[in-house]
Short mmCIF file of N, CA and C in Angstrom, two decimals:
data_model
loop_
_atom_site.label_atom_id
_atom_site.label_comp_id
_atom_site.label_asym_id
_atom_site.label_seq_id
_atom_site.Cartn_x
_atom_site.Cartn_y
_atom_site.Cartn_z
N UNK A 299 173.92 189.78 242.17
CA UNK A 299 173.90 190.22 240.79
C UNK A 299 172.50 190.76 240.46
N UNK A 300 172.71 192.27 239.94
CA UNK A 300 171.28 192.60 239.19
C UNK A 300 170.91 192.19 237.97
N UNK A 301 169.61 192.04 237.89
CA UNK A 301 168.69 191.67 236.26
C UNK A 301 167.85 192.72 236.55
N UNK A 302 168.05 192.73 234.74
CA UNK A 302 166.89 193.92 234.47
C UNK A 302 165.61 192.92 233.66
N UNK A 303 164.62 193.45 233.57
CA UNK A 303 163.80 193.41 233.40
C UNK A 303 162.84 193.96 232.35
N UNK A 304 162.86 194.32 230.95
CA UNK A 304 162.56 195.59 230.18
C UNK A 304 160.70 195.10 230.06
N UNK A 305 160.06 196.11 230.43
CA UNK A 305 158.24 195.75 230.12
C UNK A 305 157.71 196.18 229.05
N UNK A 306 158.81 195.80 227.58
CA UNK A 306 158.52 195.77 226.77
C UNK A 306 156.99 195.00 226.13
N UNK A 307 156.67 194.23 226.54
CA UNK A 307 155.28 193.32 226.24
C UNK A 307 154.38 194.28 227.06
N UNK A 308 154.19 194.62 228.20
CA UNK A 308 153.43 195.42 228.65
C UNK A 308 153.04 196.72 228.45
N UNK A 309 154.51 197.54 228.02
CA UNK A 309 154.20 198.63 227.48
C UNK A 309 153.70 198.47 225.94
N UNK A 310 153.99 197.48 225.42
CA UNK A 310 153.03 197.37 223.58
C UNK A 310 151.77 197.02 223.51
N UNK A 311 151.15 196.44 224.49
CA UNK A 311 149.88 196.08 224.75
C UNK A 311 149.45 197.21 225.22
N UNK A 312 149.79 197.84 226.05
CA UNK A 312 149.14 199.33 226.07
C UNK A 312 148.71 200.44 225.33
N UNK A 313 149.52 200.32 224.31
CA UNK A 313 149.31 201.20 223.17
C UNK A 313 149.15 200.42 221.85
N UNK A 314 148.64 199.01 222.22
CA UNK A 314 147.69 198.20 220.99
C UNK A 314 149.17 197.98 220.49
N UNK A 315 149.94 197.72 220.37
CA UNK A 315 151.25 197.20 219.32
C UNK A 315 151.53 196.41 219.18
N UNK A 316 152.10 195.76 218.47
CA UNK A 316 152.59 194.25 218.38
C UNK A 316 154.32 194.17 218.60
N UNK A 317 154.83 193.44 218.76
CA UNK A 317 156.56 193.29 219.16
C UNK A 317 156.89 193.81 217.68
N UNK A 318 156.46 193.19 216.51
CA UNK A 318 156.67 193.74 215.41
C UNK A 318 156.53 195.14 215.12
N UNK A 319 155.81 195.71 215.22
CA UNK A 319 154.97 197.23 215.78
C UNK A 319 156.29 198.17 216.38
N UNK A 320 156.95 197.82 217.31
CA UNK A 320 157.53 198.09 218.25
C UNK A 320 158.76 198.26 217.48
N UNK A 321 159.01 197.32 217.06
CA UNK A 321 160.19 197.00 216.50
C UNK A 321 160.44 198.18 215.22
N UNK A 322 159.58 197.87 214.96
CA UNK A 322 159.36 199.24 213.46
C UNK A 322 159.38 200.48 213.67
N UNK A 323 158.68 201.21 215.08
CA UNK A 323 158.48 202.26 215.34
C UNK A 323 159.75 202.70 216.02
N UNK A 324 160.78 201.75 216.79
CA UNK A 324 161.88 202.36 217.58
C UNK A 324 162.98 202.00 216.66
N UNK A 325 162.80 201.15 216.05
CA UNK A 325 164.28 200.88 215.17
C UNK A 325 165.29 200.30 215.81
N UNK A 326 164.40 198.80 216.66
CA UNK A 326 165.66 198.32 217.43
C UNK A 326 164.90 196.98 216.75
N UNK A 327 165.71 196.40 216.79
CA UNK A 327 165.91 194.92 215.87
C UNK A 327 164.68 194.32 216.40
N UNK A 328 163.80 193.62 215.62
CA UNK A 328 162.70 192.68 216.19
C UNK A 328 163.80 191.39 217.05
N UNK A 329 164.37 190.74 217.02
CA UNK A 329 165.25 189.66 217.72
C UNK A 329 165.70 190.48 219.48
N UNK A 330 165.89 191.78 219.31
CA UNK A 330 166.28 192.61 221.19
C UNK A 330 165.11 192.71 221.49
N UNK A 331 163.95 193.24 220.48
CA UNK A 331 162.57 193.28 221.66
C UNK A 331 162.24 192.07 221.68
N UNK A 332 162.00 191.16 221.19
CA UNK A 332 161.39 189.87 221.58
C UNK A 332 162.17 189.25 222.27
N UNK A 333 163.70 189.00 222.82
CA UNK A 333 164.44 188.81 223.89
C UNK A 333 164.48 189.72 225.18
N UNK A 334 163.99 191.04 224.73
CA UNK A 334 163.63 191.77 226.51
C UNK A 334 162.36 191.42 226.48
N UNK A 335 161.43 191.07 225.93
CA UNK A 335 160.62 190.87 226.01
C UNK A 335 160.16 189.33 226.97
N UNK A 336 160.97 188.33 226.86
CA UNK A 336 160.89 186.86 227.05
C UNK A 336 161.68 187.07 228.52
N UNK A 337 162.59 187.62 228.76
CA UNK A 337 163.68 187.13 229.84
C UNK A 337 164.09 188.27 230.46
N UNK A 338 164.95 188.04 231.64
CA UNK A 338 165.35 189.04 232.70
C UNK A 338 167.12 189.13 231.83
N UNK A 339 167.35 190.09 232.00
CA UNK A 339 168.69 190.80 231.39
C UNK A 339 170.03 191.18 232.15
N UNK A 340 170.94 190.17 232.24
CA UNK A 340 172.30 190.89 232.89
C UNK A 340 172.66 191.92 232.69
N UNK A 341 172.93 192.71 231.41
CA UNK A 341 173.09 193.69 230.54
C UNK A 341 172.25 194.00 229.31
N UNK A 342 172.31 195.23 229.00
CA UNK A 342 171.00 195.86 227.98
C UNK A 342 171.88 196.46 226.59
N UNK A 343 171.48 196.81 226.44
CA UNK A 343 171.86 197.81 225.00
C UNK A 343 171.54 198.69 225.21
N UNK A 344 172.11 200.32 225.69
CA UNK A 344 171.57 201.61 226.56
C UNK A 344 171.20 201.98 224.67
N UNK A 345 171.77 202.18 223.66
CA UNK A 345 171.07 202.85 222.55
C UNK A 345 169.29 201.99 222.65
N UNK A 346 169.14 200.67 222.61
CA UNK A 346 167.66 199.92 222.31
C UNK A 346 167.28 200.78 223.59
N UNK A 347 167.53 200.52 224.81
CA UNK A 347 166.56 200.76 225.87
C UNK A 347 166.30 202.41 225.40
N UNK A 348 167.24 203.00 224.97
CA UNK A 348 166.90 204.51 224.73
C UNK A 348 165.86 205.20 223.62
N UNK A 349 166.17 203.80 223.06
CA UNK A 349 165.12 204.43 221.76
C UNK A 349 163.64 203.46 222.19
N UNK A 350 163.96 203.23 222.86
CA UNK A 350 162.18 201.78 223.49
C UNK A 350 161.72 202.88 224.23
N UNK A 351 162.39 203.77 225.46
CA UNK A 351 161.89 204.63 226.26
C UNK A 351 161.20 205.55 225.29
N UNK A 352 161.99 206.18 224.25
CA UNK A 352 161.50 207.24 223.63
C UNK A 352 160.10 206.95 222.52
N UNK A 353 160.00 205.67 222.56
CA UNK A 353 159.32 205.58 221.81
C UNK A 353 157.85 204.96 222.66
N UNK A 354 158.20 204.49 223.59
CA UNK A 354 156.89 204.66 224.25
C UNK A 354 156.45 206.13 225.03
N UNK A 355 157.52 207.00 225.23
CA UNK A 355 157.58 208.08 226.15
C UNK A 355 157.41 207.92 227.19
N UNK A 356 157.80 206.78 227.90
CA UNK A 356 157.34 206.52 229.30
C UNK A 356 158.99 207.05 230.18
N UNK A 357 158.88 206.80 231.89
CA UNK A 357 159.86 206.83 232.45
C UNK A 357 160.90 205.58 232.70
N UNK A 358 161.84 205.70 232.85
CA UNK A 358 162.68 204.57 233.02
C UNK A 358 162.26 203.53 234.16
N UNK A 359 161.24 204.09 235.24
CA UNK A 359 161.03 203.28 236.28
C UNK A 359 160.04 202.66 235.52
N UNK A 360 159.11 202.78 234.45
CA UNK A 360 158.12 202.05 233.94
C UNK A 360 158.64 201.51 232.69
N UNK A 361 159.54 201.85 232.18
CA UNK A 361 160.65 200.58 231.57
C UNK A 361 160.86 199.58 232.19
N UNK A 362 161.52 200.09 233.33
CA UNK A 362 162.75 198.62 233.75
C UNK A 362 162.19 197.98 234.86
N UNK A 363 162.21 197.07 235.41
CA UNK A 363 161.90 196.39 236.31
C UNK A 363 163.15 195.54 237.00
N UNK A 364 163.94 195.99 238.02
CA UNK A 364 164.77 195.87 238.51
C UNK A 364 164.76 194.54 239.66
N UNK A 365 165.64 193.30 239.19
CA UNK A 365 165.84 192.64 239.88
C UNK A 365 167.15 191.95 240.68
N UNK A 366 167.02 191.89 242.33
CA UNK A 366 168.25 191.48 242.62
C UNK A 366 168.25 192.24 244.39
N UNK A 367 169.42 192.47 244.66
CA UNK A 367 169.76 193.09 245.97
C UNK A 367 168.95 194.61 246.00
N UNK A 368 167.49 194.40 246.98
CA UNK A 368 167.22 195.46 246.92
C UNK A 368 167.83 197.01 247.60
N UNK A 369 169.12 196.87 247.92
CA UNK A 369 169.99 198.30 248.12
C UNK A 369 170.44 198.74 246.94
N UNK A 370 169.53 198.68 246.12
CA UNK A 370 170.48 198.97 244.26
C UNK A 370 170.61 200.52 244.41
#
């Protein structure tokens, strides 16, 4: 089984933000970033992860951090 991984805390510290910060600027619930934030993820919310990507502008490989069978 894969887990994802979202580097939500890493990517907000990069650009000085706070989870709150984050939360405000992408318009995804403070309660989903501070849970991708804490833990590895069976399943995501493709609208949050879409608007987290866009709002850091980063790539999906520096989003996600992919864990599990590495033949993914």
């Amino acid at each position: 089984m894969y887990q994802v991984r979202v580097r939500v805390k890493e990517l907000s510290e990069a650009q000085e933000w706070s989870l709150h910060e984050l939360s405000r600027r992408s318009g995804v619930t403070y309660a989903t970033v501070l849970r991708y934030s804490k833990q590895l993820m069976p399943k995501v919310d493709m609208d949050a992860v879409c608007r987290l990507k866009d709002t850091f502008g980063c790539t999906w490989d520096e989003l996600f951090e992919v864990h599990g069978d590495s033949k993914f």
